[in-house]
PDB file of C-alpha atoms in Angstrom:
ATOM      1  CA  MET A   1      15.565  11.716  38.164  1.00  0.00           C
ATOM      2  CA  TYR A   2      16.137  12.944  34.596  1.00  0.00           C
ATOM      3  CA  THR A   3      15.905  10.851  31.526  1.00  0.00           C
ATOM      4  CA  GLY A   4      17.130  11.740  28.049  1.00  0.00           C
ATOM      5  CA  GLN A   5      17.841  10.368  24.610  1.00  0.00           C
ATOM      6  CA  CYS A   6      19.337  11.159  21.264  1.00  0.00           C
ATOM      7  CA  LEU A   7      16.983  12.148  18.346  1.00  0.00           C
ATOM      8  CA  CYS A   8      16.564   8.641  17.020  1.00  0.00           C
ATOM      9  CA  GLY A   9      16.119   7.152  20.481  1.00  0.00           C
ATOM     10  CA  ASP A  10      18.824   4.489  20.052  1.00  0.00           C
ATOM     11  CA  ILE A  11      20.750   6.034  23.003  1.00  0.00           C
ATOM     12  CA  GLN A  12      18.904   6.581  26.211  1.00  0.00           C
ATOM     13  CA  PHE A  13      20.092   7.535  29.644  1.00  0.00           C
ATOM     14  CA  GLU A  14      19.095   8.354  33.245  1.00  0.00           C
ATOM     15  CA  TYR A  15      20.608  10.771  35.631  1.00  0.00           C
ATOM     16  CA  ASP A  16      19.623  10.721  39.288  1.00  0.00           C
ATOM     17  CA  GLY A  17      21.556  13.786  40.576  1.00  0.00           C
ATOM     18  CA  PRO A  18      21.419  17.527  40.425  1.00  0.00           C
ATOM     19  CA  LEU A  19      22.165  19.582  37.380  1.00  0.00           C
ATOM     20  CA  GLY A  20      24.820  22.231  37.624  1.00  0.00           C
ATOM     21  CA  PRO A  21      24.452  25.640  36.204  1.00  0.00           C
ATOM     22  CA  VAL A  22      23.411  25.795  32.579  1.00  0.00           C
ATOM     23  CA  ALA A  23      25.946  27.581  30.445  1.00  0.00           C
ATOM     24  CA  LEU A  24      25.360  28.796  26.901  1.00  0.00           C
ATOM     25  CA  CYS A  25      28.737  28.348  25.082  1.00  0.00           C
ATOM     26  CA  HIS A  26      29.422  30.486  22.057  1.00  0.00           C
ATOM     27  CA  CYS A  27      32.871  29.010  21.111  1.00  0.00           C
ATOM     28  CA  SER A  28      33.541  28.094  17.489  1.00  0.00           C
ATOM     29  CA  GLN A  29      33.695  24.401  18.335  1.00  0.00           C
ATOM     30  CA  CYS A  30      30.274  24.382  20.018  1.00  0.00           C
ATOM     31  CA  ARG A  31      28.761  26.340  17.165  1.00  0.00           C
ATOM     32  CA  ARG A  32      30.168  23.881  14.642  1.00  0.00           C
ATOM     33  CA  ALA A  33      29.154  20.816  16.579  1.00  0.00           C
ATOM     34  CA  HIS A  34      25.647  22.044  17.112  1.00  0.00           C
ATOM     35  CA  GLY A  35      25.033  23.938  13.920  1.00  0.00           C
ATOM     36  CA  SER A  36      23.712  26.880  16.071  1.00  0.00           C
ATOM     37  CA  ALA A  37      24.638  30.118  17.728  1.00  0.00           C
ATOM     38  CA  PHE A  38      25.596  28.279  21.056  1.00  0.00           C
ATOM     39  CA  SER A  39      25.310  25.044  22.972  1.00  0.00           C
ATOM     40  CA  ALA A  40      23.498  24.680  26.209  1.00  0.00           C
ATOM     41  CA  SER A  41      25.059  22.301  28.774  1.00  0.00           C
ATOM     42  CA  ALA A  42      25.178  21.627  32.487  1.00  0.00           C
ATOM     43  CA  PRO A  43      27.650  19.706  34.494  1.00  0.00           C
ATOM     44  CA  VAL A  44      26.549  16.363  35.876  1.00  0.00           C
ATOM     45  CA  GLN A  45      28.224  13.723  38.085  1.00  0.00           C
ATOM     46  CA  THR A  46      29.487  10.871  36.051  1.00  0.00           C
ATOM     47  CA  VAL A  47      28.718   8.358  38.912  1.00  0.00           C
ATOM     48  CA  ARG A  48      25.048   9.292  38.772  1.00  0.00           C
ATOM     49  CA  PHE A  49      24.703   8.949  35.023  1.00  0.00           C
ATOM     50  CA  ARG A  50      23.763   5.673  33.479  1.00  0.00           C
ATOM     51  CA  TYR A  51      22.810   4.368  30.055  1.00  0.00           C
ATOM     52  CA  VAL A  52      19.365   2.603  29.671  1.00  0.00           C
ATOM     53  CA  ALA A  53      20.058   1.811  26.011  1.00  0.00           C
ATOM     54  CA  GLY A  54      22.695   2.212  23.365  1.00  0.00           C
ATOM     55  CA  GLN A  55      25.851   2.770  25.419  1.00  0.00           C
ATOM     56  CA  ASP A  56      27.859   0.767  22.843  1.00  0.00           C
ATOM     57  CA  LEU A  57      26.611   3.171  20.149  1.00  0.00           C
ATOM     58  CA  VAL A  58      28.043   6.333  21.719  1.00  0.00           C
ATOM     59  CA  ARG A  59      31.047   7.755  19.830  1.00  0.00           C
ATOM     60  CA  GLU A  60      33.465  10.382  21.142  1.00  0.00           C
ATOM     61  CA  PHE A  61      35.429  12.789  19.110  1.00  0.00           C
ATOM     62  CA  GLU A  62      38.520  14.335  20.634  1.00  0.00           C
ATOM     63  CA  SER A  63      37.920  17.989  19.696  1.00  0.00           C
ATOM     64  CA  ARG A  64      41.210  19.148  21.449  1.00  0.00           C
ATOM     65  CA  PRO A  65      43.693  17.236  23.479  1.00  0.00           C
ATOM     66  CA  GLY A  66      41.957  15.778  26.438  1.00  0.00           C
ATOM     67  CA  LYS A  67      38.490  17.060  25.575  1.00  0.00           C
ATOM     68  CA  TYR A  68      35.923  14.661  24.056  1.00  0.00           C
ATOM     69  CA  ARG A  69      32.482  15.296  22.535  1.00  0.00           C
ATOM     70  CA  ALA A  70      30.026  12.474  22.615  1.00  0.00           C
ATOM     71  CA  PHE A  71      27.392  11.957  19.990  1.00  0.00           C
ATOM     72  CA  CYS A  72      25.037   9.354  18.350  1.00  0.00           C
ATOM     73  CA  PRO A  73      26.501   8.001  15.086  1.00  0.00           C
ATOM     74  CA  ARG A  74      23.081   7.348  13.598  1.00  0.00           C
ATOM     75  CA  CYS A  75      21.258  10.740  14.143  1.00  0.00           C
ATOM     76  CA  GLY A  76      24.206  13.008  15.168  1.00  0.00           C
ATOM     77  CA  SER A  77      22.732  14.128  18.464  1.00  0.00           C
ATOM     78  CA  GLN A  78      25.298  15.768  20.730  1.00  0.00           C
ATOM     79  CA  LEU A  79      25.110  14.107  24.151  1.00  0.00           C
ATOM     80  CA  TYR A  80      27.854  15.461  26.315  1.00  0.00           C
ATOM     81  CA  SER A  81      31.457  16.637  26.527  1.00  0.00           C
ATOM     82  CA  ARG A  82      34.105  15.646  29.038  1.00  0.00           C
ATOM     83  CA  VAL A  83      37.674  16.568  29.800  1.00  0.00           C
ATOM     84  CA  ASP A  84      40.335  14.278  31.153  1.00  0.00           C
ATOM     85  CA  ALA A  85      41.264  17.002  33.797  1.00  0.00           C
ATOM     86  CA  ILE A  86      37.819  16.649  35.430  1.00  0.00           C
ATOM     87  CA  PRO A  87      37.087  12.811  35.303  1.00  0.00           C
ATOM     88  CA  GLY A  88      34.007  12.868  37.480  1.00  0.00           C
ATOM     89  CA  ILE A  89      31.988  15.386  35.476  1.00  0.00           C
ATOM     90  CA  LEU A  90      30.177  15.349  32.079  1.00  0.00           C
ATOM     91  CA  ARG A  91      28.824  18.513  30.457  1.00  0.00           C
ATOM     92  CA  LEU A  92      25.431  17.161  29.534  1.00  0.00           C
ATOM     93  CA  ARG A  93      23.716  18.763  26.536  1.00  0.00           C
ATOM     94  CA  VAL A  94      20.500  19.865  28.171  1.00  0.00           C
ATOM     95  CA  GLY A  95      18.489  19.696  24.937  1.00  0.00           C
ATOM     96  CA  VAL A  96      18.578  15.856  25.115  1.00  0.00           C
ATOM     97  CA  ILE A  97      16.859  15.846  28.492  1.00  0.00           C
ATOM     98  CA  ASN A  98      13.188  14.728  28.498  1.00  0.00           C
ATOM     99  CA  GLU A  99      11.817  16.438  31.567  1.00  0.00           C
ATOM    100  CA  PRO A 100      11.537  20.206  32.366  1.00  0.00           C
ATOM    101  CA  LEU A 101      14.721  21.407  33.910  1.00  0.00           C
ATOM    102  CA  GLU A 102      13.098  23.738  36.378  1.00  0.00           C
ATOM    103  CA  LYS A 103      16.121  26.096  35.991  1.00  0.00           C
ATOM    104  CA  LYS A 104      17.165  28.738  33.507  1.00  0.00           C
ATOM    105  CA  ALA A 105      20.481  29.298  31.852  1.00  0.00           C
ATOM    106  CA  ALA A 106      22.993  30.847  34.219  1.00  0.00           C
ATOM    107  CA  GLN A 107      25.574  32.425  31.905  1.00  0.00           C
ATOM    108  CA  HIS A 108      27.059  32.958  28.504  1.00  0.00           C
ATOM    109  CA  VAL A 109      30.666  31.661  27.937  1.00  0.00           C
ATOM    110  CA  TYR A 110      33.250  32.348  25.237  1.00  0.00           C
ATOM    111  CA  VAL A 111      31.371  35.362  24.112  1.00  0.00           C
ATOM    112  CA  GLY A 112      34.595  36.759  22.597  1.00  0.00           C
ATOM    113  CA  SER A 113      34.203  34.202  19.780  1.00  0.00           C
ATOM    114  CA  LYS A 114      30.413  34.324  19.348  1.00  0.00           C
ATOM    115  CA  SER A 115      28.808  34.541  15.888  1.00  0.00           C
ATOM    116  CA  ASP A 116      28.316  37.946  14.308  1.00  0.00           C
ATOM    117  CA  TRP A 117      24.708  36.959  13.343  1.00  0.00           C
ATOM    118  CA  PHE A 118      23.400  36.401  16.841  1.00  0.00           C
ATOM    119  CA  ASP A 119      22.877  39.080  19.511  1.00  0.00           C
ATOM    120  CA  ILE A 120      22.814  38.302  23.143  1.00  0.00           C
ATOM    121  CA  THR A 121      19.713  40.232  24.354  1.00  0.00           C
ATOM    122  CA  ASP A 122      19.356  38.855  27.980  1.00  0.00           C
ATOM    123  CA  ASN A 123      20.977  40.071  31.188  1.00  0.00           C
ATOM    124  CA  LEU A 124      22.821  36.897  31.948  1.00  0.00           C
ATOM    125  CA  PRO A 125      26.553  37.269  32.940  1.00  0.00           C
ATOM    126  CA  GLN A 126      28.885  36.990  29.922  1.00  0.00           C
ATOM    127  CA  PHE A 127      32.403  35.621  30.125  1.00  0.00           C
ATOM    128  CA  GLU A 128      35.239  35.645  27.618  1.00  0.00           C
ATOM    129  CA  LYS A 129      36.132  32.101  28.701  1.00  0.00           C
ATOM    130  CA  THR A 130      34.335  29.643  30.880  1.00  0.00           C
ATOM    131  CA  GLU A 131      33.508  29.751  34.579  1.00  0.00           C
ATOM    132  CA  ARG A 132      34.312  26.040  35.395  1.00  0.00           C
ATOM    133  CA  THR A 133      32.252  24.467  37.946  1.00  0.00           C
ATOM    134  CA  ASN A 134      32.661  20.892  39.318  1.00  0.00           C
ATOM    135  CA  ASP A 135      29.654  21.193  41.541  1.00  0.00           C
ATOM    136  CA  PRO A 136      26.402  20.106  39.985  1.00  0.00           C
ATOM    137  CA  HIS A 137      23.796  21.617  42.293  1.00  0.00           C
TER     138      HIS A 137
END
């Protein structure tokens, strides 16, 4: 069981399933949304994700047709993204999880648009786009 929350704590959740591979996304939208060089997220099963508090506070922004980014309107914490094409999966922002993940990042995606001020110095696989996975395990 994983638990998590936004920065202010108004939105809290539980997830009782496996986390998929952690991807570090360097696309321009993730950089803008997170104010950082990349975002870190993992696919999770929607049916195993539930809010403990603040579900009514969650806001979603449609960043491109059919893709939504969820956040807390009070503190701005990014929570997840989802796409209409994969309705059973959320890409949970792993920074909002309370417990240790007991897994490391698996890959860098959208490295073709990464920032010029950050160098990738690890040996993780790098992809120009994303390696989509619907299998949180």
